[in-house]
mmCIF file of C-alpha atoms and ligand atoms in Angstrom:
data_model
loop_
_atom_site.group_PDB
_atom_site.id
_atom_site.type_symbol
_atom_site.label_atom_id
_atom_site.label_comp_id
_atom_site.label_asym_id
_atom_site.label_seq_id
_atom_site.Cartn_x
_atom_site.Cartn_y
_atom_site.Cartn_z
ATOM 1 C CA MET A 1082 82.429 30.283 247.488
ATOM 2 C CA LYS A 1083 83.803 27.489 247.207
ATOM 3 C CA GLN A 1084 83.914 24.080 248.875
ATOM 4 C CA GLU A 1085 87.078 24.267 249.826
ATOM 5 C CA GLN A 1086 87.617 28.202 251.418
ATOM 6 C CA PHE A 1087 84.402 27.067 253.484
ATOM 7 C CA GLU A 1088 86.070 24.216 254.769
ATOM 8 C CA SER A 1089 88.781 26.191 256.041
ATOM 9 C CA PHE A 1090 86.386 29.033 257.150
ATOM 10 C CA GLN A 1091 84.819 25.714 259.322
ATOM 11 C CA LYS A 1092 87.988 24.852 260.581
ATOM 12 C CA LEU A 1093 88.942 28.673 261.490
ATOM 13 C CA LEU A 1094 85.600 28.677 263.837
ATOM 14 C CA ARG A 1095 86.511 24.916 265.659
ATOM 15 C CA ARG A 1096 90.031 26.876 266.645
ATOM 16 C CA LEU A 1097 88.792 30.002 267.900
ATOM 17 C CA ASN A 1098 85.958 28.130 269.900
ATOM 18 C CA ALA A 1099 88.046 25.967 270.708
ATOM 19 C CA ASN A 1100 91.910 28.953 271.671
ATOM 20 C CA SER A 1101 90.699 32.563 271.342
ATOM 21 C CA LYS A 1102 89.453 33.230 274.626
ATOM 22 C CA PHE A 1103 88.436 36.836 272.411
ATOM 23 C CA TYR A 1104 86.513 34.738 269.975
ATOM 24 C CA LYS A 1105 84.881 32.620 272.224
ATOM 25 C CA GLY A 1106 83.742 35.367 274.824
ATOM 26 C CA LYS A 1107 82.244 37.309 271.921
ATOM 27 C CA PHE A 1108 80.594 34.079 270.051
ATOM 28 C CA GLU A 1109 78.650 33.595 273.711
ATOM 29 C CA LYS A 1110 77.802 37.225 274.090
ATOM 30 C CA ALA A 1111 76.061 36.773 270.422
ATOM 31 C CA GLY A 1112 74.798 33.574 271.195
ATOM 32 C CA ILE A 1113 76.337 31.347 268.354
ATOM 33 C CA GLU A 1114 76.821 27.908 268.229
ATOM 34 C CA ILE A 1115 79.334 27.718 265.860
ATOM 35 C CA GLU A 1116 77.997 24.666 264.829
ATOM 36 C CA ASP A 1117 75.151 26.227 262.868
ATOM 37 C CA ILE A 1118 77.534 27.738 260.668
ATOM 38 C CA LYS A 1119 76.512 24.589 257.896
ATOM 39 C CA THR A 1120 76.609 27.419 254.678
ATOM 40 C CA PRO A 1121 78.558 30.415 253.508
ATOM 41 C CA GLU A 1122 74.573 32.220 253.694
ATOM 42 C CA ASP A 1123 75.245 31.709 257.149
ATOM 43 C CA ILE A 1124 79.044 33.506 257.739
ATOM 44 C CA SER A 1125 76.312 36.467 257.952
ATOM 45 C CA LYS A 1126 75.424 35.771 261.077
ATOM 46 C CA LEU A 1127 78.876 36.007 262.741
ATOM 47 C CA PRO A 1128 79.812 38.354 264.480
ATOM 48 C CA LEU A 1129 81.862 41.286 263.095
ATOM 49 C CA THR A 1130 85.607 42.072 264.728
ATOM 50 C CA THR A 1131 85.843 46.167 264.944
ATOM 51 C CA LYS A 1132 89.214 48.012 265.966
ATOM 52 C CA GLU A 1133 87.937 49.251 268.621
ATOM 53 C CA GLU A 1134 87.456 45.110 269.817
ATOM 54 C CA LEU A 1135 91.513 44.884 269.165
ATOM 55 C CA ARG A 1136 92.913 48.085 271.157
ATOM 56 C CA ASP A 1137 90.395 47.008 274.548
ATOM 57 C CA ILE A 1138 92.531 43.375 274.867
ATOM 58 C CA TYR A 1139 95.810 45.419 274.453
ATOM 59 C CA PRO A 1140 98.689 44.067 274.080
ATOM 60 C CA LEU A 1141 98.425 40.127 273.750
ATOM 61 C CA GLY A 1142 94.284 39.347 274.398
ATOM 62 C CA LEU A 1143 93.918 38.431 270.114
ATOM 63 C CA GLN A 1144 97.033 35.741 271.284
ATOM 64 C CA ALA A 1145 95.341 31.961 270.106
ATOM 65 C CA VAL A 1146 97.742 30.203 270.351
ATOM 66 C CA PRO A 1147 100.972 28.903 273.574
ATOM 67 C CA ASP A 1148 103.475 31.399 273.488
ATOM 68 C CA GLU A 1149 106.327 29.334 273.427
ATOM 69 C CA GLU A 1150 104.518 29.332 269.569
ATOM 70 C CA ILE A 1151 104.734 32.885 268.385
ATOM 71 C CA VAL A 1152 108.414 34.181 267.589
ATOM 72 C CA ARG A 1153 107.309 37.835 266.480
ATOM 73 C CA ILE A 1154 104.711 40.701 267.048
ATOM 74 C CA HIS A 1155 103.930 43.508 264.561
ATOM 75 C CA SER A 1156 101.542 46.521 265.484
ATOM 76 C CA SER A 1157 99.714 49.008 263.731
ATOM 77 C CA SER A 1158 100.669 52.495 263.803
ATOM 78 C CA GLY A 1159 98.444 53.369 266.720
ATOM 79 C CA THR A 1160 97.871 57.097 265.757
ATOM 80 C CA THR A 1161 95.413 57.730 268.377
ATOM 81 C CA GLY A 1162 94.859 55.587 271.474
ATOM 82 C CA LYS A 1163 96.575 52.090 272.096
ATOM 83 C CA PRO A 1164 97.829 50.205 269.086
ATOM 84 C CA ILE A 1165 96.624 46.914 268.364
ATOM 85 C CA ILE A 1166 100.071 44.336 269.188
ATOM 86 C CA ILE A 1167 99.176 41.315 266.536
ATOM 87 C CA PRO A 1168 101.933 38.099 267.176
ATOM 88 C CA TYR A 1169 102.895 35.762 265.006
ATOM 89 C CA THR A 1170 103.836 32.082 264.149
ATOM 90 C CA ALA A 1171 106.045 31.258 262.371
ATOM 91 C CA LYS A 1172 103.691 29.044 259.774
ATOM 92 C CA ASP A 1173 101.764 32.764 259.834
ATOM 93 C CA VAL A 1174 105.469 34.412 259.371
ATOM 94 C CA GLU A 1175 106.466 31.688 256.452
ATOM 95 C CA ASP A 1176 102.840 32.219 254.596
ATOM 96 C CA TRP A 1177 102.652 35.785 254.426
ATOM 97 C CA SER A 1178 106.355 35.296 253.089
ATOM 98 C CA ILE A 1179 104.415 33.080 250.505
ATOM 99 C CA MET A 1180 102.039 35.173 249.658
ATOM 100 C CA MET A 1181 104.137 38.828 249.404
ATOM 101 C CA ALA A 1182 105.857 36.482 246.820
ATOM 102 C CA ARG A 1183 103.195 35.325 244.898
ATOM 103 C CA CYS A 1184 102.545 39.111 244.659
ATOM 104 C CA PHE A 1185 106.422 39.952 242.733
ATOM 105 C CA GLN A 1186 105.539 36.569 240.808
ATOM 106 C CA THR A 1187 102.349 38.310 239.400
ATOM 107 C CA VAL A 1188 104.237 41.663 238.648
ATOM 108 C CA GLY A 1189 106.624 39.712 236.683
ATOM 109 C CA VAL A 1190 109.527 40.352 239.505
ATOM 110 C CA THR A 1191 111.470 36.772 238.904
ATOM 111 C CA ASN A 1192 115.527 36.555 241.061
ATOM 112 C CA LEU A 1193 117.320 38.995 238.180
ATOM 113 C CA ASP A 1194 115.356 41.201 240.278
ATOM 114 C CA ARG A 1195 116.568 44.218 242.689
ATOM 115 C CA VAL A 1196 114.265 45.174 244.576
ATOM 116 C CA GLN A 1197 115.060 48.437 246.590
ATOM 117 C CA ILE A 1198 112.636 48.942 249.466
ATOM 118 C CA THR A 1199 111.879 51.899 250.800
ATOM 119 C CA PRO A 1200 108.427 51.323 253.564
ATOM 120 C CA GLY A 1201 109.914 51.251 257.878
ATOM 121 C CA TYR A 1202 110.888 48.519 259.191
ATOM 122 C CA GLY A 1203 110.675 47.465 262.952
ATOM 123 C CA LEU A 1204 107.252 47.121 264.321
ATOM 124 C CA TRP A 1205 105.635 48.370 261.325
ATOM 125 C CA THR A 1206 105.274 45.386 259.423
ATOM 126 C CA ALA A 1207 105.728 47.101 255.564
ATOM 127 C CA GLY A 1208 109.596 46.490 255.465
ATOM 128 C CA ILE A 1209 110.375 42.934 256.671
ATOM 129 C CA GLY A 1210 107.268 41.646 255.073
ATOM 130 C CA PHE A 1211 108.486 42.750 251.650
ATOM 131 C CA GLN A 1212 112.060 41.531 252.557
ATOM 132 C CA PHE A 1213 110.959 38.161 252.735
ATOM 133 C CA GLY A 1214 109.074 38.259 249.981
ATOM 134 C CA VAL A 1215 112.092 39.456 248.260
ATOM 135 C CA GLU A 1216 114.310 36.330 249.982
ATOM 136 C CA ARG A 1217 111.916 33.956 249.236
ATOM 137 C CA LEU A 1218 111.339 34.524 245.425
ATOM 138 C CA GLY A 1219 115.383 34.618 245.158
ATOM 139 C CA ALA A 1220 115.858 38.665 244.279
ATOM 140 C CA MET A 1221 118.300 40.922 245.486
ATOM 141 C CA ALA A 1222 116.665 42.962 248.471
ATOM 142 C CA VAL A 1223 118.482 46.322 249.354
ATOM 143 C CA PRO A 1224 116.648 47.216 252.654
ATOM 144 C CA MET A 1225 116.505 50.561 252.802
ATOM 145 C CA GLY A 1226 113.352 51.871 254.870
ATOM 146 C CA PRO A 1227 112.712 55.675 254.697
ATOM 147 C CA GLY A 1228 113.186 58.807 254.032
ATOM 148 C CA ASN A 1229 117.477 59.908 252.871
ATOM 149 C CA THR A 1230 116.619 60.121 249.399
ATOM 150 C CA ASP A 1231 119.894 61.464 248.698
ATOM 151 C CA LYS A 1232 120.771 57.964 249.774
ATOM 152 C CA GLN A 1233 118.206 56.450 248.241
ATOM 153 C CA ILE A 1234 119.537 57.846 244.484
ATOM 154 C CA GLN A 1235 123.068 57.045 244.925
ATOM 155 C CA MET A 1236 122.061 52.818 245.703
ATOM 156 C CA MET A 1237 119.291 53.351 242.981
ATOM 157 C CA ILE A 1238 121.885 53.945 240.435
ATOM 158 C CA ASP A 1239 124.801 52.073 242.012
ATOM 159 C CA LEU A 1240 123.060 49.440 242.680
ATOM 160 C CA LYS A 1241 121.372 49.563 239.698
ATOM 161 C CA SER A 1242 117.604 48.836 241.579
ATOM 162 C CA THR A 1243 115.088 47.339 239.485
ATOM 163 C CA VAL A 1244 111.334 47.633 241.734
ATOM 164 C CA LEU A 1245 111.347 50.378 243.644
ATOM 165 C CA ILE A 1246 108.205 49.277 247.008
ATOM 166 C CA GLY A 1247 107.183 52.431 248.913
ATOM 167 C CA THR A 1248 104.034 54.198 249.437
ATOM 168 C CA SER A 1249 102.784 56.657 246.401
ATOM 169 C CA SER A 1250 104.224 60.049 247.956
ATOM 170 C CA TYR A 1251 107.305 58.888 248.480
ATOM 171 C CA GLY A 1252 107.463 57.526 244.850
ATOM 172 C CA LEU A 1253 106.093 61.016 243.897
ATOM 173 C CA VAL A 1254 109.697 62.635 245.619
ATOM 174 C CA ILE A 1255 111.757 60.270 244.191
ATOM 175 C CA THR A 1256 109.913 61.058 240.632
ATOM 176 C CA GLU A 1257 110.722 64.407 240.744
ATOM 177 C CA GLU A 1258 113.624 63.877 242.709
ATOM 178 C CA VAL A 1259 114.820 62.039 239.725
ATOM 179 C CA ALA A 1260 113.967 64.867 236.776
ATOM 180 C CA LYS A 1261 115.294 68.016 238.599
ATOM 181 C CA ARG A 1262 118.425 66.318 239.140
ATOM 182 C CA GLY A 1263 117.891 64.743 235.325
ATOM 183 C CA ILE A 1264 119.508 61.452 236.162
ATOM 184 C CA ARG A 1265 116.462 59.409 234.820
ATOM 185 C CA GLU A 1266 119.270 57.606 231.848
ATOM 186 C CA ASP A 1267 121.296 56.754 235.088
ATOM 187 C CA ILE A 1268 118.569 54.572 237.641
ATOM 188 C CA LYS A 1269 117.317 51.311 236.021
ATOM 189 C CA LEU A 1270 113.949 50.545 237.709
ATOM 190 C CA LYS A 1271 111.797 48.493 235.251
ATOM 191 C CA LYS A 1272 108.635 48.882 237.778
ATOM 192 C CA GLY A 1273 107.170 50.355 241.014
ATOM 193 C CA ILE A 1274 104.787 48.440 243.762
ATOM 194 C CA PHE A 1275 103.291 50.725 245.788
ATOM 195 C CA GLY A 1276 100.845 50.828 248.442
ATOM 196 C CA SER A 1277 98.919 51.734 252.067
ATOM 197 C CA GLU A 1278 97.310 54.869 250.811
ATOM 198 C CA ARG A 1279 94.369 55.372 248.140
ATOM 199 C CA TRP A 1280 96.291 57.114 245.844
ATOM 200 C CA GLY A 1281 94.707 58.839 242.721
ATOM 201 C CA GLU A 1282 94.784 57.986 239.438
ATOM 202 C CA LYS A 1283 97.161 61.171 237.945
ATOM 203 C CA MET A 1284 99.862 60.297 240.488
ATOM 204 C CA ARG A 1285 100.385 57.210 238.927
ATOM 205 C CA LYS A 1286 100.509 58.259 235.304
ATOM 206 C CA ARG A 1287 102.731 61.047 237.394
ATOM 207 C CA ILE A 1288 105.002 58.811 238.458
ATOM 208 C CA LYS A 1289 105.326 56.488 235.543
ATOM 209 C CA ASP A 1290 105.221 58.292 232.920
ATOM 210 C CA GLU A 1291 107.954 60.329 234.288
ATOM 211 C CA LEU A 1292 110.183 57.312 235.751
ATOM 212 C CA ASN A 1293 109.155 55.176 232.222
ATOM 213 C CA ILE A 1294 108.218 52.302 235.026
ATOM 214 C CA GLU A 1295 105.022 49.907 235.023
ATOM 215 C CA ILE A 1296 103.645 50.402 238.323
ATOM 216 C CA TYR A 1297 101.330 48.347 240.833
ATOM 217 C CA ASP A 1298 99.694 48.562 243.371
ATOM 218 C CA ILE A 1299 99.429 46.439 246.463
ATOM 219 C CA TYR A 1300 97.263 46.356 249.636
ATOM 220 C CA GLY A 1301 97.069 44.953 252.894
ATOM 221 C CA LEU A 1302 96.385 45.462 256.343
ATOM 222 C CA THR A 1303 98.953 44.730 259.521
ATOM 223 C CA GLU A 1304 95.900 43.550 261.476
ATOM 224 C CA ILE A 1305 95.878 40.481 258.304
ATOM 225 C CA TYR A 1306 99.762 39.331 258.320
ATOM 226 C CA GLY A 1307 100.983 42.797 256.534
ATOM 227 C CA PRO A 1308 100.324 43.716 253.085
ATOM 228 C CA GLY A 1309 100.525 41.029 250.267
ATOM 229 C CA ILE A 1310 97.073 39.765 250.365
ATOM 230 C CA SER A 1311 96.088 41.231 247.076
ATOM 231 C CA ILE A 1312 97.941 43.455 244.343
ATOM 232 C CA ASP A 1313 96.614 43.928 240.678
ATOM 233 C CA CYS A 1314 98.365 43.176 237.918
ATOM 234 C CA ASP A 1315 99.685 43.664 234.343
ATOM 235 C CA CYS A 1316 95.571 44.070 233.022
ATOM 236 C CA HIS A 1317 95.215 46.759 235.843
ATOM 237 C CA SER A 1318 91.616 45.879 236.462
ATOM 238 C CA GLY A 1319 91.286 45.697 240.213
ATOM 239 C CA LEU A 1320 93.966 43.548 242.475
ATOM 240 C CA HIS A 1321 94.247 39.790 243.126
ATOM 241 C CA TYR A 1322 93.440 38.415 246.737
ATOM 242 C CA TRP A 1323 95.009 34.817 248.121
ATOM 243 C CA ASP A 1324 91.045 33.500 248.926
ATOM 244 C CA ASP A 1325 93.214 30.347 250.112
ATOM 245 C CA TYR A 1326 94.482 33.225 252.631
ATOM 246 C CA VAL A 1327 92.255 35.326 253.147
ATOM 247 C CA TYR A 1328 87.923 35.962 252.870
ATOM 248 C CA PHE A 1329 86.413 38.795 251.517
ATOM 249 C CA GLU A 1330 83.068 39.843 253.038
ATOM 250 C CA ILE A 1331 81.675 44.279 251.835
ATOM 251 C CA ILE A 1332 79.347 45.607 254.151
ATOM 252 C CA ASP A 1333 77.310 48.691 253.987
ATOM 253 C CA PRO A 1334 79.212 50.338 256.927
ATOM 254 C CA VAL A 1335 76.233 52.169 257.882
ATOM 255 C CA THR A 1336 74.130 49.168 257.746
ATOM 256 C CA CYS A 1337 76.289 46.331 258.533
ATOM 257 C CA GLN A 1338 74.429 43.899 255.781
ATOM 258 C CA PRO A 1339 76.246 42.707 253.210
ATOM 259 C CA VAL A 1340 76.078 44.709 249.714
ATOM 260 C CA LYS A 1341 75.023 43.528 245.971
ATOM 261 C CA GLU A 1342 77.376 42.277 244.114
ATOM 262 C CA GLY A 1343 79.751 44.290 242.980
ATOM 263 C CA GLU A 1344 78.805 47.419 245.067
ATOM 264 C CA TYR A 1345 81.131 50.142 247.197
ATOM 265 C CA GLY A 1346 81.658 49.019 250.828
ATOM 266 C CA GLU A 1347 82.985 48.974 254.111
ATOM 267 C CA LEU A 1348 86.071 45.333 252.751
ATOM 268 C CA VAL A 1349 85.708 42.985 255.693
ATOM 269 C CA ILE A 1350 88.799 40.011 256.309
ATOM 270 C CA THR A 1351 88.262 36.537 257.871
ATOM 271 C CA THR A 1352 92.269 35.167 258.170
ATOM 272 C CA LEU A 1353 92.003 31.342 256.986
ATOM 273 C CA LYS A 1354 94.595 30.350 258.278
ATOM 274 C CA LYS A 1355 96.063 32.611 260.571
ATOM 275 C CA GLU A 1356 97.380 30.385 264.174
ATOM 276 C CA GLY A 1357 99.046 33.493 266.481
ATOM 277 C CA ALA A 1358 96.520 35.598 265.937
ATOM 278 C CA PRO A 1359 92.853 34.451 263.477
ATOM 279 C CA LEU A 1360 90.727 37.222 262.756
ATOM 280 C CA LEU A 1361 87.133 37.050 262.182
ATOM 281 C CA ARG A 1362 84.797 39.070 259.923
ATOM 282 C CA TYR A 1363 87.279 41.735 260.336
ATOM 283 C CA ARG A 1364 85.797 45.246 259.819
ATOM 284 C CA THR A 1365 89.042 47.276 258.156
ATOM 285 C CA ARG A 1366 87.257 50.522 257.195
ATOM 286 C CA ASP A 1367 89.115 50.179 253.832
ATOM 287 C CA LEU A 1368 86.265 51.055 250.815
ATOM 288 C CA THR A 1369 86.327 48.611 247.576
ATOM 289 C CA ARG A 1370 83.806 46.653 245.981
ATOM 290 C CA LEU A 1371 84.462 43.023 244.603
ATOM 291 C CA ILE A 1372 84.996 43.241 240.848
ATOM 292 C CA PRO A 1373 82.465 40.013 240.042
ATOM 293 C CA GLY A 1374 83.864 37.758 236.760
ATOM 294 C CA GLU A 1375 87.539 36.835 235.437
ATOM 295 C CA CYS A 1376 90.483 38.883 234.627
ATOM 296 C CA SER A 1377 92.079 39.010 231.381
ATOM 297 C CA CYS A 1378 95.140 38.490 232.615
ATOM 298 C CA GLY A 1379 93.795 34.631 233.208
ATOM 299 C CA LEU A 1380 94.754 34.732 236.970
ATOM 300 C CA LYS A 1381 92.204 32.727 238.795
ATOM 301 C CA TYR A 1382 92.491 34.727 241.940
ATOM 302 C CA PRO A 1383 89.152 37.008 242.818
ATOM 303 C CA ARG A 1384 89.625 40.574 242.404
ATOM 304 C CA HIS A 1385 89.197 44.340 244.686
ATOM 305 C CA ASP A 1386 88.754 47.175 243.431
ATOM 306 C CA THR A 1387 91.424 49.998 244.154
ATOM 307 C CA ILE A 1388 90.676 51.784 248.074
ATOM 308 C CA ILE A 1389 88.868 54.719 247.155
ATOM 309 C CA GLY A 1390 88.770 55.887 251.048
ATOM 310 C CA ARG A 1391 88.288 54.910 254.434
ATOM 311 C CA THR A 1392 85.297 55.061 256.243
ATOM 312 C CA ASP A 1393 86.297 56.586 258.976
ATOM 313 C CA ASP A 1394 87.679 59.786 255.629
ATOM 314 C CA MET A 1395 84.924 59.970 255.178
ATOM 315 C CA VAL A 1396 83.590 63.380 255.990
ATOM 316 C CA LYS A 1397 80.092 65.126 255.385
ATOM 317 C CA VAL A 1398 79.743 68.701 254.269
ATOM 318 C CA LYS A 1399 76.128 69.958 253.990
ATOM 319 C CA GLY A 1400 74.200 66.758 254.693
ATOM 320 C CA VAL A 1401 76.324 65.388 251.326
ATOM 321 C CA ASN A 1402 78.955 61.935 252.686
ATOM 322 C CA ILE A 1403 81.959 62.972 250.818
ATOM 323 C CA TYR A 1404 85.409 60.349 250.119
ATOM 324 C CA PRO A 1405 88.488 61.427 249.266
ATOM 325 C CA GLY A 1406 87.998 58.454 246.154
ATOM 326 C CA GLN A 1407 86.015 60.859 244.610
ATOM 327 C CA ILE A 1408 87.896 63.672 244.476
ATOM 328 C CA ASP A 1409 90.897 61.398 243.505
ATOM 329 C CA SER A 1410 88.249 60.458 240.619
ATOM 330 C CA LEU A 1411 86.746 64.167 240.020
ATOM 331 C CA LEU A 1412 90.274 65.519 239.244
ATOM 332 C CA ARG A 1413 91.597 62.570 236.855
ATOM 333 C CA ASN A 1414 88.151 64.527 234.192
ATOM 334 C CA ILE A 1415 89.639 67.977 234.784
ATOM 335 C CA GLU A 1416 92.495 68.880 232.431
ATOM 336 C CA GLY A 1417 95.160 71.106 234.071
ATOM 337 C CA ALA A 1418 94.216 70.216 237.410
ATOM 338 C CA SER A 1419 96.735 67.851 238.744
ATOM 339 C CA SER A 1420 96.916 65.585 241.332
ATOM 340 C CA GLU A 1421 97.214 67.266 244.741
ATOM 341 C CA TYR A 1422 94.463 68.190 246.206
ATOM 342 C CA GLN A 1423 93.906 69.575 250.302
ATOM 343 C CA ILE A 1424 90.562 69.282 250.860
ATOM 344 C CA ILE A 1425 89.896 72.301 253.619
ATOM 345 C CA ILE A 1426 86.668 72.333 255.927
ATOM 346 C CA ASP A 1427 85.119 75.100 258.303
ATOM 347 C CA HIS A 1428 82.162 76.324 259.523
ATOM 348 C CA ILE A 1429 81.601 79.723 259.278
ATOM 349 C CA ASN A 1430 78.238 82.001 260.342
ATOM 350 C CA GLY A 1431 76.631 78.379 260.585
ATOM 351 C CA LYS A 1432 77.104 77.289 257.503
ATOM 352 C CA ASP A 1433 79.907 74.560 256.558
ATOM 353 C CA THR A 1434 82.251 75.612 253.911
ATOM 354 C CA MET A 1435 84.263 73.682 251.650
ATOM 355 C CA THR A 1436 87.779 74.770 249.729
ATOM 356 C CA LEU A 1437 89.331 72.326 247.214
ATOM 357 C CA ARG A 1438 92.483 73.501 247.067
ATOM 358 C CA VAL A 1439 94.743 72.389 243.376
ATOM 359 C CA GLU A 1440 98.171 71.734 241.680
ATOM 360 C CA LYS A 1441 97.524 72.865 238.391
ATOM 361 C CA GLU A 1442 99.849 72.111 235.957
ATOM 362 C CA ASN A 1443 102.530 73.911 233.700
ATOM 363 C CA GLY A 1444 100.419 76.347 231.354
ATOM 364 C CA VAL A 1445 97.048 76.249 232.685
ATOM 365 C CA ASP A 1446 94.848 79.469 233.540
ATOM 366 C CA PRO A 1447 94.235 80.012 237.043
ATOM 367 C CA ASN A 1448 90.813 81.101 236.944
ATOM 368 C CA GLU A 1449 90.156 79.133 233.996
ATOM 369 C CA LEU A 1450 90.457 75.696 236.157
ATOM 370 C CA LYS A 1451 88.877 77.224 239.492
ATOM 371 C CA ALA A 1452 85.475 77.913 237.320
ATOM 372 C CA GLU A 1453 85.427 74.339 235.932
ATOM 373 C CA ILE A 1454 86.845 72.585 239.914
ATOM 374 C CA ILE A 1455 83.601 74.528 241.062
ATOM 375 C CA ASP A 1456 81.086 73.280 238.510
ATOM 376 C CA HIS A 1457 82.212 70.003 238.086
ATOM 377 C CA PHE A 1458 82.279 69.355 241.864
ATOM 378 C CA LYS A 1459 78.812 71.225 242.049
ATOM 379 C CA LYS A 1460 77.354 68.493 239.079
ATOM 380 C CA ARG A 1461 79.033 65.725 240.279
ATOM 381 C CA ILE A 1462 79.390 65.826 244.316
ATOM 382 C CA GLY A 1463 76.088 68.455 244.489
ATOM 383 C CA ILE A 1464 77.537 71.047 246.690
ATOM 384 C CA LEU A 1465 78.802 74.271 245.972
ATOM 385 C CA ILE A 1466 82.245 74.333 247.324
ATOM 386 C CA ASN A 1467 85.257 77.054 247.103
ATOM 387 C CA SER A 1468 88.191 76.237 245.146
ATOM 388 C CA GLU A 1469 91.597 77.747 245.191
ATOM 389 C CA VAL A 1470 94.585 76.592 242.391
ATOM 390 C CA VAL A 1471 98.013 76.807 243.061
ATOM 391 C CA SER A 1472 101.545 75.684 241.019
ATOM 392 C CA ILE A 1473 103.239 72.333 241.558
ATOM 393 C CA GLY A 1474 104.829 71.605 244.172
ATOM 394 C CA GLU A 1475 102.548 74.388 246.577
ATOM 395 C CA LEU A 1476 100.596 71.473 247.877
ATOM 396 C CA PRO A 1477 102.796 70.062 250.743
ATOM 397 C CA ARG A 1478 104.134 66.337 249.963
ATOM 398 C CA SER A 1479 104.869 63.909 253.166
ATOM 399 C CA GLU A 1480 107.306 60.700 252.639
ATOM 400 C CA LYS A 1481 104.769 58.600 254.537
ATOM 401 C CA LYS A 1482 100.944 59.801 254.025
ATOM 402 C CA SER A 1483 99.582 62.991 252.566
ATOM 403 C CA LYS A 1484 97.233 64.425 254.531
ATOM 404 C CA ARG A 1485 94.334 65.753 252.456
ATOM 405 C CA ILE A 1486 91.466 66.729 255.026
ATOM 406 C CA ILE A 1487 91.764 69.523 257.014
ATOM 407 C CA ASP A 1488 88.651 69.520 258.208
ATOM 408 C CA TYR A 1489 88.469 72.894 261.190
ATOM 409 C CA ARG A 1490 85.396 71.850 262.294
ATOM 410 C CA TYR A 1491 85.422 70.571 265.287
ATOM 411 C CA GLN A 1492 89.438 71.851 267.236
HETATM 412 ZN ZN1 ZN B 2371 94.463 39.815 235.879
#
């Protein structure tokens, strides 16, 4: 940890202790005196913050400044239970747009680009976060929001959009539509920036090859500003994160202890400069690793790897932990298997069963592919599964996030 970063960290602790009822309470409960945090090594003594705690203090229990300083709120989607509300000050909004503009600069977007923004606007942070970054950079925002693929394609052609922003699943929907209509020549796209979802190398490759664009992975979460705290560069060897704003740690999700350098685990983030809703050692539930060393692009910001899954997507089948990220990487090495798959887990006659449904590429023999998938799975992940091979387009597509694991065991 750089000295400058540690100073920001100590300042954050003082602010939390003085202004955040939530954190003051946590420090007292854990018996922590913030003056005792004297070196970066002491950080691991500080309590972690969980999503459940943020739900418990709904709606504004995280707010750490007076009401008159709050200019906006955003909220996590809250698919289960209460959502999490995050209040922002004017400076938080500005800092976020600075980080987003930095993301665009990292991937070579300039003020001559036209950026079609397909994530949602509103309570969810994505759309407006991209919008502010585009405007800060001086490029032209085309604020479409999600869905309505006909209109998206029409605007893409008429306005000559050069950058497409969305989820990778939606990128695939657009890619398939462009191919179906045979209109690649009519669109001017050069780059795609996709995020908010773990996505496989094969899906990435299909979008890249079929649209003939360069694509980048962007990361972020509502609790920590929103998207734009990291992005991959032209080297595509990890995502650079803005360590003047956020401090990253990787912990073992079960023991909560730091992992060894370069190992995979759960990403834990501290916001170094946030005012409205600062977070200390927040457990993101995202699984990744920090990449040691410097990137060959020359950028000095440190890197983390692609998100390989979430701690809560992890499923235990026949006693083995399985992350969807492992399935992506397995299928990448099997010729003839497409990027789309679905996992169905059940408990039949006292035993766990797992079926991996995979789309095959055209011209591939389904029985051979099936045998190969079962064999690879047994060798790499260690359990015997069933497989079902289907044609391209048979598995469900979604404009938001593809649901890849269906677990009937607890229903
Ligand atoms: Zn780089």
